[in-house]
């Protein structure tokens, strides 16, 4: 099983925006993206690596 990439929030945001997601809103340090009925919440914490579960959710949403 291949490992998920290690992404920061900026890396994940770049992937989401390039695949048609739009910023719905921002609340605190979290940004919410939407495309059709798929909603993704990304925590933005300065330069920290995202948790593997969040990376997996982003990759799954992009593939749909």
JSON list of N, CA, C and O in Angstrom, two decimals:
[
{"chain": "A", "resi": 1, "resn": "UNK", "atom": "N", "xyz": [0.84, -1.17, 0.00]},
{"chain": "A", "resi": 1, "resn": "UNK", "atom": "CA", "xyz": [0.00, 0.00, 0.00]},
{"chain": "A", "resi": 1, "resn": "UNK", "atom": "C", "xyz": [0.89, 1.24, 0.00]},
{"chain": "A", "resi": 1, "resn": "UNK", "atom": "O", "xyz": [1.74, 1.40, 0.88]},
{"chain": "A", "resi": 2, "resn": "UNK", "atom": "N", "xyz": [0.73, 2.15, -0.98]},
{"chain": "A", "resi": 2, "resn": "UNK", "atom": "CA", "xyz": [1.58, 3.33, -1.04]},
{"chain": "A", "resi": 2, "resn": "UNK", "atom": "C", "xyz": [1.24, 4.32, 0.08]},
{"chain": "A", "resi": 2, "resn": "UNK", "atom": "O", "xyz": [0.09, 4.43, 0.51]},
{"chain": "A", "resi": 3, "resn": "UNK", "atom": "N", "xyz": [2.27, 5.00, 0.54]},
{"chain": "A", "resi": 3, "resn": "UNK", "atom": "CA", "xyz": [2.07, 6.00, 1.58]},
{"chain": "A", "resi": 3, "resn": "UNK", "atom": "C", "xyz": [1.45, 7.26, 0.99]},
{"chain": "A", "resi": 3, "resn": "UNK", "atom": "O", "xyz": [1.67, 7.59, -0.17]},
{"chain": "A", "resi": 4, "resn": "UNK", "atom": "N", "xyz": [0.67, 7.96, 1.81]},
{"chain": "A", "resi": 4, "resn": "UNK", "atom": "CA", "xyz": [0.13, 9.24, 1.41]},
{"chain": "A", "resi": 4, "resn": "UNK", "atom": "C", "xyz": [1.25, 10.29, 1.42]},
{"chain": "A", "resi": 4, "resn": "UNK", "atom": "O", "xyz": [2.18, 10.19, 2.22]},
{"chain": "A", "resi": 5, "resn": "UNK", "atom": "N", "xyz": [1.14, 11.30, 0.56]},
{"chain": "A", "resi": 5, "resn": "UNK", "atom": "CA", "xyz": [2.15, 12.36, 0.59]},
{"chain": "A", "resi": 5, "resn": "UNK", "atom": "C", "xyz": [2.05, 13.16, 1.88]},
{"chain": "A", "resi": 5, "resn": "UNK", "atom": "O", "xyz": [1.01, 13.18, 2.54]},
{"chain": "A", "resi": 6, "resn": "UNK", "atom": "N", "xyz": [3.13, 13.80, 2.25]},
{"chain": "A", "resi": 6, "resn": "UNK", "atom": "CA", "xyz": [3.15, 14.67, 3.43]},
{"chain": "A", "resi": 6, "resn": "UNK", "atom": "C", "xyz": [2.90, 16.09, 2.94]},
{"chain": "A", "resi": 6, "resn": "UNK", "atom": "O", "xyz": [3.78, 16.69, 2.33]},
{"chain": "A", "resi": 7, "resn": "UNK", "atom": "N", "xyz": [1.72, 16.61, 3.19]},
{"chain": "A", "resi": 7, "resn": "UNK", "atom": "CA", "xyz": [1.32, 17.92, 2.71]},
{"chain": "A", "resi": 7, "resn": "UNK", "atom": "C", "xyz": [1.15, 18.90, 3.85]},
{"chain": "A", "resi": 7, "resn": "UNK", "atom": "O", "xyz": [0.73, 18.54, 4.94]},
{"chain": "A", "resi": 8, "resn": "UNK", "atom": "N", "xyz": [1.47, 20.16, 3.56]},
{"chain": "A", "resi": 8, "resn": "UNK", "atom": "CA", "xyz": [1.06, 21.24, 4.44]},
{"chain": "A", "resi": 8, "resn": "UNK", "atom": "C", "xyz": [-0.31, 21.70, 3.95]},
{"chain": "A", "resi": 8, "resn": "UNK", "atom": "O", "xyz": [-0.79, 21.25, 2.91]},
{"chain": "A", "resi": 9, "resn": "UNK", "atom": "N", "xyz": [-0.93, 22.61, 4.67]},
{"chain": "A", "resi": 9, "resn": "UNK", "atom": "CA", "xyz": [-2.25, 23.10, 4.26]},
{"chain": "A", "resi": 9, "resn": "UNK", "atom": "C", "xyz": [-2.17, 23.82, 2.92]},
{"chain": "A", "resi": 9, "resn": "UNK", "atom": "O", "xyz": [-3.08, 23.71, 2.09]},
{"chain": "A", "resi": 10, "resn": "UNK", "atom": "N", "xyz": [-1.07, 24.52, 2.66]},
{"chain": "A", "resi": 10, "resn": "UNK", "atom": "CA", "xyz": [-0.92, 25.23, 1.38]},
{"chain": "A", "resi": 10, "resn": "UNK", "atom": "C", "xyz": [-0.84, 24.24, 0.22]},
{"chain": "A", "resi": 10, "resn": "UNK", "atom": "O", "xyz": [-1.39, 24.50, -0.85]},
{"chain": "A", "resi": 11, "resn": "UNK", "atom": "N", "xyz": [-0.16, 23.13, 0.41]},
{"chain": "A", "resi": 11, "resn": "UNK", "atom": "CA", "xyz": [-0.07, 22.10, -0.64]},
{"chain": "A", "resi": 11, "resn": "UNK", "atom": "C", "xyz": [-1.46, 21.53, -0.94]},
{"chain": "A", "resi": 11, "resn": "UNK", "atom": "O", "xyz": [-1.84, 21.37, -2.10]},
{"chain": "A", "resi": 12, "resn": "UNK", "atom": "N", "xyz": [-2.20, 21.21, 0.10]},
{"chain": "A", "resi": 12, "resn": "UNK", "atom": "CA", "xyz": [-3.54, 20.65, -0.07]},
{"chain": "A", "resi": 12, "resn": "UNK", "atom": "C", "xyz": [-4.47, 21.67, -0.72]},
{"chain": "A", "resi": 12, "resn": "UNK", "atom": "O", "xyz": [-5.27, 21.32, -1.60]},
{"chain": "A", "resi": 13, "resn": "UNK", "atom": "N", "xyz": [-4.34, 22.93, -0.32]},
{"chain": "A", "resi": 13, "resn": "UNK", "atom": "CA", "xyz": [-5.18, 23.98, -0.91]},
{"chain": "A", "resi": 13, "resn": "UNK", "atom": "C", "xyz": [-4.90, 24.12, -2.40]},
{"chain": "A", "resi": 13, "resn": "UNK", "atom": "O", "xyz": [-5.82, 24.23, -3.21]},
{"chain": "A", "resi": 14, "resn": "UNK", "atom": "N", "xyz": [-3.64, 24.06, -2.77]},
{"chain": "A", "resi": 14, "resn": "UNK", "atom": "CA", "xyz": [-3.25, 24.15, -4.18]},
{"chain": "A", "resi": 14, "resn": "UNK", "atom": "C", "xyz": [-3.89, 23.02, -4.99]},
{"chain": "A", "resi": 14, "resn": "UNK", "atom": "O", "xyz": [-4.42, 23.24, -6.08]},
{"chain": "A", "resi": 15, "resn": "UNK", "atom": "N", "xyz": [-3.86, 21.80, -4.46]},
{"chain": "A", "resi": 15, "resn": "UNK", "atom": "CA", "xyz": [-4.46, 20.66, -5.14]},
{"chain": "A", "resi": 15, "resn": "UNK", "atom": "C", "xyz": [-5.98, 20.81, -5.26]},
{"chain": "A", "resi": 15, "resn": "UNK", "atom": "O", "xyz": [-6.56, 20.51, -6.30]},
{"chain": "A", "resi": 16, "resn": "UNK", "atom": "N", "xyz": [-6.62, 21.25, -4.19]},
{"chain": "A", "resi": 16, "resn": "UNK", "atom": "CA", "xyz": [-8.07, 21.42, -4.22]},
{"chain": "A", "resi": 16, "resn": "UNK", "atom": "C", "xyz": [-8.50, 22.47, -5.24]},
{"chain": "A", "resi": 16, "resn": "UNK", "atom": "O", "xyz": [-9.40, 22.24, -6.04]},
{"chain": "A", "resi": 17, "resn": "UNK", "atom": "N", "xyz": [-7.84, 23.62, -5.23]},
{"chain": "A", "resi": 17, "resn": "UNK", "atom": "CA", "xyz": [-8.21, 24.70, -6.14]},
{"chain": "A", "resi": 17, "resn": "UNK", "atom": "C", "xyz": [-7.95, 24.32, -7.59]},
{"chain": "A", "resi": 17, "resn": "UNK", "atom": "O", "xyz": [-8.73, 24.69, -8.48]},
{"chain": "A", "resi": 18, "resn": "UNK", "atom": "N", "xyz": [-6.89, 23.58, -7.85]},
{"chain": "A", "resi": 18, "resn": "UNK", "atom": "CA", "xyz": [-6.59, 23.17, -9.22]},
{"chain": "A", "resi": 18, "resn": "UNK", "atom": "C", "xyz": [-7.55, 22.10, -9.73]},
{"chain": "A", "resi": 18, "resn": "UNK", "atom": "O", "xyz": [-7.62, 21.85, -10.94]},
{"chain": "A", "resi": 19, "resn": "UNK", "atom": "N", "xyz": [-8.30, 21.47, -8.83]},
{"chain": "A", "resi": 19, "resn": "UNK", "atom": "CA", "xyz": [-9.27, 20.45, -9.22]},
{"chain": "A", "resi": 19, "resn": "UNK", "atom": "C", "xyz": [-10.71, 20.93, -9.12]},
{"chain": "A", "resi": 19, "resn": "UNK", "atom": "O", "xyz": [-11.64, 20.12, -9.02]},
{"chain": "A", "resi": 20, "resn": "UNK", "atom": "N", "xyz": [-10.92, 22.24, -9.12]},
{"chain": "A", "resi": 20, "resn": "UNK", "atom": "CA", "xyz": [-12.27, 22.78, -9.21]},
{"chain": "A", "resi": 20, "resn": "UNK", "atom": "C", "xyz": [-12.96, 23.10, -7.91]},
{"chain": "A", "resi": 20, "resn": "UNK", "atom": "O", "xyz": [-14.13, 23.49, -7.92]},
{"chain": "A", "resi": 21, "resn": "UNK", "atom": "N", "xyz": [-12.32, 22.94, -6.78]},
{"chain": "A", "resi": 21, "resn": "UNK", "atom": "CA", "xyz": [-12.93, 23.30, -5.51]},
{"chain": "A", "resi": 21, "resn": "UNK", "atom": "C", "xyz": [-12.87, 24.81, -5.33]},
{"chain": "A", "resi": 21, "resn": "UNK", "atom": "O", "xyz": [-11.98, 25.48, -5.84]},
{"chain": "A", "resi": 22, "resn": "UNK", "atom": "N", "xyz": [-13.84, 25.36, -4.60]},
{"chain": "A", "resi": 22, "resn": "UNK", "atom": "CA", "xyz": [-13.89, 26.79, -4.31]},
{"chain": "A", "resi": 22, "resn": "UNK", "atom": "C", "xyz": [-13.93, 26.99, -2.80]},
{"chain": "A", "resi": 22, "resn": "UNK", "atom": "O", "xyz": [-14.49, 26.17, -2.08]},
{"chain": "A", "resi": 23, "resn": "UNK", "atom": "N", "xyz": [-13.39, 28.13, -2.35]},
{"chain": "A", "resi": 23, "resn": "UNK", "atom": "CA", "xyz": [-13.44, 28.45, -0.93]},
{"chain": "A", "resi": 23, "resn": "UNK", "atom": "C", "xyz": [-14.88, 28.88, -0.60]},
{"chain": "A", "resi": 23, "resn": "UNK", "atom": "O", "xyz": [-15.40, 29.81, -1.20]},
{"chain": "A", "resi": 24, "resn": "UNK", "atom": "N", "xyz": [-15.50, 28.17, 0.32]},
{"chain": "A", "resi": 24, "resn": "UNK", "atom": "CA", "xyz": [-16.85, 28.49, 0.74]},
{"chain": "A", "resi": 24, "resn": "UNK", "atom": "C", "xyz": [-16.83, 29.57, 1.82]},
{"chain": "A", "resi": 24, "resn": "UNK", "atom": "O", "xyz": [-17.50, 30.57, 1.74]},
{"chain": "A", "resi": 25, "resn": "UNK", "atom": "N", "xyz": [-16.01, 29.32, 2.86]},
{"chain": "A", "resi": 25, "resn": "UNK", "atom": "CA", "xyz": [-15.88, 30.29, 3.95]},
{"chain": "A", "resi": 25, "resn": "UNK", "atom": "C", "xyz": [-14.65, 29.97, 4.78]},
{"chain": "A", "resi": 25, "resn": "UNK", "atom": "O", "xyz": [-14.01, 28.94, 4.61]},
{"chain": "A", "resi": 26, "resn": "UNK", "atom": "N", "xyz": [-14.36, 30.87, 5.71]},
{"chain": "A", "resi": 26, "resn": "UNK", "atom": "CA", "xyz": [-13.25, 30.69, 6.64]},
{"chain": "A", "resi": 26, "resn": "UNK", "atom": "C", "xyz": [-13.78, 30.91, 8.04]},
{"chain": "A", "resi": 26, "resn": "UNK", "atom": "O", "xyz": [-14.57, 31.81, 8.28]},
{"chain": "A", "resi": 27, "resn": "UNK", "atom": "N", "xyz": [-13.34, 30.05, 8.96]},
{"chain": "A", "resi": 27, "resn": "UNK", "atom": "CA", "xyz": [-13.72, 30.23, 10.36]},
{"chain": "A", "resi": 27, "resn": "UNK", "atom": "C", "xyz": [-12.49, 29.97, 11.21]},
{"chain": "A", "resi": 27, "resn": "UNK", "atom": "O", "xyz": [-12.01, 28.83, 11.30]},
{"chain": "A", "resi": 28, "resn": "UNK", "atom": "N", "xyz": [-11.95, 31.01, 11.78]},
{"chain": "A", "resi": 28, "resn": "UNK", "atom": "CA", "xyz": [-10.74, 30.87, 12.58]},
{"chain": "A", "resi": 28, "resn": "UNK", "atom": "C", "xyz": [-9.59, 30.45, 11.69]},
{"chain": "A", "resi": 28, "resn": "UNK", "atom": "O", "xyz": [-9.31, 31.09, 10.68]},
{"chain": "A", "resi": 29, "resn": "UNK", "atom": "N", "xyz": [-8.91, 29.38, 12.04]},
{"chain": "A", "resi": 29, "resn": "UNK", "atom": "CA", "xyz": [-7.77, 28.91, 11.26]},
{"chain": "A", "resi": 29, "resn": "UNK", "atom": "C", "xyz": [-8.15, 27.77, 10.32]},
{"chain": "A", "resi": 29, "resn": "UNK", "atom": "O", "xyz": [-7.29, 27.03, 9.86]},
{"chain": "A", "resi": 30, "resn": "UNK", "atom": "N", "xyz": [-9.45, 27.62, 10.04]},
{"chain": "A", "resi": 30, "resn": "UNK", "atom": "CA", "xyz": [-9.93, 26.58, 9.15]},
{"chain": "A", "resi": 30, "resn": "UNK", "atom": "C", "xyz": [-10.58, 27.18, 7.91]},
{"chain": "A", "resi": 30, "resn": "UNK", "atom": "O", "xyz": [-11.33, 28.14, 8.02]},
{"chain": "A", "resi": 31, "resn": "UNK", "atom": "N", "xyz": [-10.29, 26.59, 6.76]},
{"chain": "A", "resi": 31, "resn": "UNK", "atom": "CA", "xyz": [-10.92, 27.01, 5.51]},
{"chain": "A", "resi": 31, "resn": "UNK", "atom": "C", "xyz": [-11.78, 25.86, 4.99]},
{"chain": "A", "resi": 31, "resn": "UNK", "atom": "O", "xyz": [-11.35, 24.71, 5.03]},
{"chain": "A", "resi": 32, "resn": "UNK", "atom": "N", "xyz": [-12.97, 26.20, 4.52]},
{"chain": "A", "resi": 32, "resn": "UNK", "atom": "CA", "xyz": [-13.91, 25.20, 4.03]},
{"chain": "A", "resi": 32, "resn": "UNK", "atom": "C", "xyz": [-14.02, 25.34, 2.52]},
{"chain": "A", "resi": 32, "resn": "UNK", "atom": "O", "xyz": [-14.28, 26.43, 2.02]},
{"chain": "A", "resi": 33, "resn": "UNK", "atom": "N", "xyz": [-13.80, 24.23, 1.82]},
{"chain": "A", "resi": 33, "resn": "UNK", "atom": "CA", "xyz": [-13.85, 24.18, 0.35]},
{"chain": "A", "resi": 33, "resn": "UNK", "atom": "C", "xyz": [-15.02, 23.31, -0.06]},
{"chain": "A", "resi": 33, "resn": "UNK", "atom": "O", "xyz": [-15.36, 22.35, 0.62]},
{"chain": "A", "resi": 34, "resn": "UNK", "atom": "N", "xyz": [-15.60, 23.64, -1.22]},
{"chain": "A", "resi": 34, "resn": "UNK", "atom": "CA", "xyz": [-16.75, 22.87, -1.70]},
{"chain": "A", "resi": 34, "resn": "UNK", "atom": "C", "xyz": [-16.70, 22.71, -3.21]},
{"chain": "A", "resi": 34, "resn": "UNK", "atom": "O", "xyz": [-16.21, 23.60, -3.92]},
{"chain": "A", "resi": 35, "resn": "UNK", "atom": "N", "xyz": [-17.17, 21.56, -3.66]},
{"chain": "A", "resi": 35, "resn": "UNK", "atom": "CA", "xyz": [-17.34, 21.27, -5.09]},
{"chain": "A", "resi": 35, "resn": "UNK", "atom": "C", "xyz": [-18.50, 20.29, -5.17]},
{"chain": "A", "resi": 35, "resn": "UNK", "atom": "O", "xyz": [-18.42, 19.20, -4.58]},
{"chain": "A", "resi": 36, "resn": "UNK", "atom": "N", "xyz": [-19.57, 20.68, -5.90]},
{"chain": "A", "resi": 36, "resn": "UNK", "atom": "CA", "xyz": [-20.80, 19.88, -5.93]},
{"chain": "A", "resi": 36, "resn": "UNK", "atom": "C", "xyz": [-21.29, 19.68, -4.50]},
{"chain": "A", "resi": 36, "resn": "UNK", "atom": "O", "xyz": [-21.55, 20.64, -3.80]},
{"chain": "A", "resi": 37, "resn": "UNK", "atom": "N", "xyz": [-21.39, 18.48, -4.02]},
{"chain": "A", "resi": 37, "resn": "UNK", "atom": "CA", "xyz": [-21.83, 18.23, -2.64]},
{"chain": "A", "resi": 37, "resn": "UNK", "atom": "C", "xyz": [-20.69, 17.76, -1.75]},
{"chain": "A", "resi": 37, "resn": "UNK", "atom": "O", "xyz": [-20.93, 17.25, -0.65]},
{"chain": "A", "resi": 38, "resn": "UNK", "atom": "N", "xyz": [-19.46, 17.91, -2.20]},
{"chain": "A", "resi": 38, "resn": "UNK", "atom": "CA", "xyz": [-18.30, 17.46, -1.43]},
{"chain": "A", "resi": 38, "resn": "UNK", "atom": "C", "xyz": [-17.72, 18.65, -0.68]},
{"chain": "A", "resi": 38, "resn": "UNK", "atom": "O", "xyz": [-17.38, 19.67, -1.27]},
{"chain": "A", "resi": 39, "resn": "UNK", "atom": "N", "xyz": [-17.61, 18.52, 0.65]},
{"chain": "A", "resi": 39, "resn": "UNK", "atom": "CA", "xyz": [-17.09, 19.60, 1.48]},
{"chain": "A", "resi": 39, "resn": "UNK", "atom": "C", "xyz": [-15.83, 19.13, 2.19]},
{"chain": "A", "resi": 39, "resn": "UNK", "atom": "O", "xyz": [-15.82, 18.03, 2.78]},
{"chain": "A", "resi": 40, "resn": "UNK", "atom": "N", "xyz": [-14.78, 19.93, 2.15]},
{"chain": "A", "resi": 40, "resn": "UNK", "atom": "CA", "xyz": [-13.51, 19.61, 2.79]},
{"chain": "A", "resi": 40, "resn": "UNK", "atom": "C", "xyz": [-13.13, 20.75, 3.73]},
{"chain": "A", "resi": 40, "resn": "UNK", "atom": "O", "xyz": [-13.19, 21.92, 3.34]},
{"chain": "A", "resi": 41, "resn": "UNK", "atom": "N", "xyz": [-12.75, 20.43, 4.95]},
{"chain": "A", "resi": 41, "resn": "UNK", "atom": "CA", "xyz": [-12.29, 21.43, 5.92]},
{"chain": "A", "resi": 41, "resn": "UNK", "atom": "C", "xyz": [-10.80, 21.23, 6.11]},
{"chain": "A", "resi": 41, "resn": "UNK", "atom": "O", "xyz": [-10.34, 20.15, 6.46]},
{"chain": "A", "resi": 42, "resn": "UNK", "atom": "N", "xyz": [-10.03, 22.31, 5.87]},
{"chain": "A", "resi": 42, "resn": "UNK", "atom": "CA", "xyz": [-8.58, 22.26, 6.04]},
{"chain": "A", "resi": 42, "resn": "UNK", "atom": "C", "xyz": [-8.15, 23.15, 7.20]},
{"chain": "A", "resi": 42, "resn": "UNK", "atom": "O", "xyz": [-8.45, 24.34, 7.21]},
{"chain": "A", "resi": 43, "resn": "UNK", "atom": "N", "xyz": [-7.44, 22.61, 8.18]},
{"chain": "A", "resi": 43, "resn": "UNK", "atom": "CA", "xyz": [-6.89, 23.44, 9.24]},
{"chain": "A", "resi": 43, "resn": "UNK", "atom": "C", "xyz": [-5.59, 24.10, 8.75]},
{"chain": "A", "resi": 43, "resn": "UNK", "atom": "O", "xyz": [-4.73, 23.43, 8.21]},
{"chain": "A", "resi": 44, "resn": "UNK", "atom": "N", "xyz": [-5.50, 25.41, 8.87]},
{"chain": "A", "resi": 44, "resn": "UNK", "atom": "CA", "xyz": [-4.31, 26.14, 8.47]},
{"chain": "A", "resi": 44, "resn": "UNK", "atom": "C", "xyz": [-3.51, 26.52, 9.71]},
{"chain": "A", "resi": 44, "resn": "UNK", "atom": "O", "xyz": [-3.89, 27.43, 10.44]},
{"chain": "A", "resi": 45, "resn": "UNK", "atom": "N", "xyz": [-2.41, 25.80, 9.94]},
{"chain": "A", "resi": 45, "resn": "UNK", "atom": "CA", "xyz": [-1.52, 26.10, 11.05]},
{"chain": "A", "resi": 45, "resn": "UNK", "atom": "C", "xyz": [-0.12, 26.22, 10.47]},
{"chain": "A", "resi": 45, "resn": "UNK", "atom": "O", "xyz": [0.40, 25.27, 9.90]},
{"chain": "A", "resi": 46, "resn": "UNK", "atom": "N", "xyz": [0.47, 27.37, 10.61]},
{"chain": "A", "resi": 46, "resn": "UNK", "atom": "CA", "xyz": [1.71, 27.78, 9.96]},
{"chain": "A", "resi": 46, "resn": "UNK", "atom": "C", "xyz": [2.75, 26.68, 9.73]},
{"chain": "A", "resi": 46, "resn": "UNK", "atom": "O", "xyz": [3.49, 26.32, 10.63]},
{"chain": "A", "resi": 47, "resn": "UNK", "atom": "N", "xyz": [2.77, 26.17, 8.51]},
{"chain": "A", "resi": 47, "resn": "UNK", "atom": "CA", "xyz": [3.81, 25.25, 8.08]},
{"chain": "A", "resi": 47, "resn": "UNK", "atom": "C", "xyz": [3.76, 23.84, 8.66]},
{"chain": "A", "resi": 47, "resn": "UNK", "atom": "O", "xyz": [4.66, 23.05, 8.40]},
{"chain": "A", "resi": 48, "resn": "UNK", "atom": "N", "xyz": [2.75, 23.50, 9.42]},
{"chain": "A", "resi": 48, "resn": "UNK", "atom": "CA", "xyz": [2.68, 22.16, 9.99]},
{"chain": "A", "resi": 48, "resn": "UNK", "atom": "C", "xyz": [2.16, 21.17, 8.96]},
{"chain": "A", "resi": 48, "resn": "UNK", "atom": "O", "xyz": [1.36, 21.51, 8.09]},
{"chain": "A", "resi": 49, "resn": "UNK", "atom": "N", "xyz": [2.61, 19.95, 9.08]},
{"chain": "A", "resi": 49, "resn": "UNK", "atom": "CA", "xyz": [2.16, 18.87, 8.19]},
{"chain": "A", "resi": 49, "resn": "UNK", "atom": "C", "xyz": [0.76, 18.44, 8.61]},
{"chain": "A", "resi": 49, "resn": "UNK", "atom": "O", "xyz": [0.47, 18.28, 9.79]},
{"chain": "A", "resi": 50, "resn": "UNK", "atom": "N", "xyz": [-0.11, 18.24, 7.61]},
{"chain": "A", "resi": 50, "resn": "UNK", "atom": "CA", "xyz": [-1.47, 17.80, 7.89]},
{"chain": "A", "resi": 50, "resn": "UNK", "atom": "C", "xyz": [-1.48, 16.36, 8.38]},
{"chain": "A", "resi": 50, "resn": "UNK", "atom": "O", "xyz": [-0.63, 15.55, 8.00]},
{"chain": "A", "resi": 51, "resn": "UNK", "atom": "N", "xyz": [-2.47, 16.04, 9.19]},
{"chain": "A", "resi": 51, "resn": "UNK", "atom": "CA", "xyz": [-2.66, 14.67, 9.67]},
{"chain": "A", "resi": 51, "resn": "UNK", "atom": "C", "xyz": [-2.95, 13.76, 8.48]},
{"chain": "A", "resi": 51, "resn": "UNK", "atom": "O", "xyz": [-3.64, 14.16, 7.54]},
{"chain": "A", "resi": 52, "resn": "UNK", "atom": "N", "xyz": [-2.45, 12.55, 8.48]},
{"chain": "A", "resi": 52, "resn": "UNK", "atom": "CA", "xyz": [-2.67, 11.63, 7.36]},
{"chain": "A", "resi": 52, "resn": "UNK", "atom": "C", "xyz": [-4.14, 11.41, 7.01]},
{"chain": "A", "resi": 52, "resn": "UNK", "atom": "O", "xyz": [-4.49, 11.21, 5.85]},
{"chain": "A", "resi": 53, "resn": "UNK", "atom": "N", "xyz": [-5.04, 11.45, 8.01]},
{"chain": "A", "resi": 53, "resn": "UNK", "atom": "CA", "xyz": [-6.47, 11.27, 7.72]},
{"chain": "A", "resi": 53, "resn": "UNK", "atom": "C", "xyz": [-7.00, 12.42, 6.87]},
{"chain": "A", "resi": 53, "resn": "UNK", "atom": "O", "xyz": [-7.84, 12.21, 6.00]},
{"chain": "A", "resi": 54, "resn": "UNK", "atom": "N", "xyz": [-6.53, 13.64, 7.13]},
{"chain": "A", "resi": 54, "resn": "UNK", "atom": "CA", "xyz": [-6.98, 14.80, 6.35]},
{"chain": "A", "resi": 54, "resn": "UNK", "atom": "C", "xyz": [-6.46, 14.70, 4.93]},
{"chain": "A", "resi": 54, "resn": "UNK", "atom": "O", "xyz": [-7.19, 14.96, 3.97]},
{"chain": "A", "resi": 55, "resn": "UNK", "atom": "N", "xyz": [-5.20, 14.30, 4.78]},
{"chain": "A", "resi": 55, "resn": "UNK", "atom": "CA", "xyz": [-4.61, 14.13, 3.44]},
{"chain": "A", "resi": 55, "resn": "UNK", "atom": "C", "xyz": [-5.40, 13.08, 2.66]},
{"chain": "A", "resi": 55, "resn": "UNK", "atom": "O", "xyz": [-5.71, 13.27, 1.49]},
{"chain": "A", "resi": 56, "resn": "UNK", "atom": "N", "xyz": [-5.76, 12.00, 3.33]},
{"chain": "A", "resi": 56, "resn": "UNK", "atom": "CA", "xyz": [-6.54, 10.93, 2.69]},
{"chain": "A", "resi": 56, "resn": "UNK", "atom": "C", "xyz": [-7.90, 11.44, 2.24]},
{"chain": "A", "resi": 56, "resn": "UNK", "atom": "O", "xyz": [-8.36, 11.11, 1.16]},
{"chain": "A", "resi": 57, "resn": "UNK", "atom": "N", "xyz": [-8.56, 12.27, 3.05]},
{"chain": "A", "resi": 57, "resn": "UNK", "atom": "CA", "xyz": [-9.85, 12.85, 2.69]},
{"chain": "A", "resi": 57, "resn": "UNK", "atom": "C", "xyz": [-9.73, 13.75, 1.47]},
{"chain": "A", "resi": 57, "resn": "UNK", "atom": "O", "xyz": [-10.58, 13.72, 0.59]},
{"chain": "A", "resi": 58, "resn": "UNK", "atom": "N", "xyz": [-8.66, 14.54, 1.41]},
{"chain": "A", "resi": 58, "resn": "UNK", "atom": "CA", "xyz": [-8.46, 15.45, 0.28]},
{"chain": "A", "resi": 58, "resn": "UNK", "atom": "C", "xyz": [-8.25, 14.65, -1.00]},
{"chain": "A", "resi": 58, "resn": "UNK", "atom": "O", "xyz": [-8.86, 14.92, -2.03]},
{"chain": "A", "resi": 59, "resn": "UNK", "atom": "N", "xyz": [-7.41, 13.63, -0.94]},
{"chain": "A", "resi": 59, "resn": "UNK", "atom": "CA", "xyz": [-7.12, 12.81, -2.12]},
{"chain": "A", "resi": 59, "resn": "UNK", "atom": "C", "xyz": [-8.40, 12.10, -2.58]},
{"chain": "A", "resi": 59, "resn": "UNK", "atom": "O", "xyz": [-8.69, 12.05, -3.79]},
{"chain": "A", "resi": 60, "resn": "UNK", "atom": "N", "xyz": [-9.18, 11.59, -1.65]},
{"chain": "A", "resi": 60, "resn": "UNK", "atom": "CA", "xyz": [-10.44, 10.91, -1.99]},
{"chain": "A", "resi": 60, "resn": "UNK", "atom": "C", "xyz": [-11.42, 11.88, -2.65]},
{"chain": "A", "resi": 60, "resn": "UNK", "atom": "O", "xyz": [-12.08, 11.54, -3.63]},
{"chain": "A", "resi": 61, "resn": "UNK", "atom": "N", "xyz": [-11.51, 13.11, -2.14]},
{"chain": "A", "resi": 61, "resn": "UNK", "atom": "CA", "xyz": [-12.41, 14.11, -2.70]},
{"chain": "A", "resi": 61, "resn": "UNK", "atom": "C", "xyz": [-11.98, 14.52, -4.11]},
{"chain": "A", "resi": 61, "resn": "UNK", "atom": "O", "xyz": [-12.82, 14.73, -4.98]},
{"chain": "A", "resi": 62, "resn": "UNK", "atom": "N", "xyz": [-10.68, 14.61, -4.35]},
{"chain": "A", "resi": 62, "resn": "UNK", "atom": "CA", "xyz": [-10.18, 15.00, -5.67]},
{"chain": "A", "resi": 62, "resn": "UNK", "atom": "C", "xyz": [-10.49, 13.92, -6.70]},
{"chain": "A", "resi": 62, "resn": "UNK", "atom": "O", "xyz": [-10.84, 14.22, -7.83]},
{"chain": "A", "resi": 63, "resn": "UNK", "atom": "N", "xyz": [-10.42, 12.67, -6.29]},
{"chain": "A", "resi": 63, "resn": "UNK", "atom": "CA", "xyz": [-10.65, 11.57, -7.24]},
{"chain": "A", "resi": 63, "resn": "UNK", "atom": "C", "xyz": [-12.11, 11.39, -7.63]},
{"chain": "A", "resi": 63, "resn": "UNK", "atom": "O", "xyz": [-12.40, 10.76, -8.62]},
{"chain": "A", "resi": 64, "resn": "UNK", "atom": "N", "xyz": [-13.04, 11.95, -6.84]},
{"chain": "A", "resi": 64, "resn": "UNK", "atom": "CA", "xyz": [-14.47, 11.79, -7.15]},
{"chain": "A", "resi": 64, "resn": "UNK", "atom": "C", "xyz": [-14.86, 12.62, -8.34]},
{"chain": "A", "resi": 64, "resn": "UNK", "atom": "O", "xyz": [-14.33, 13.51, -8.78]}
]
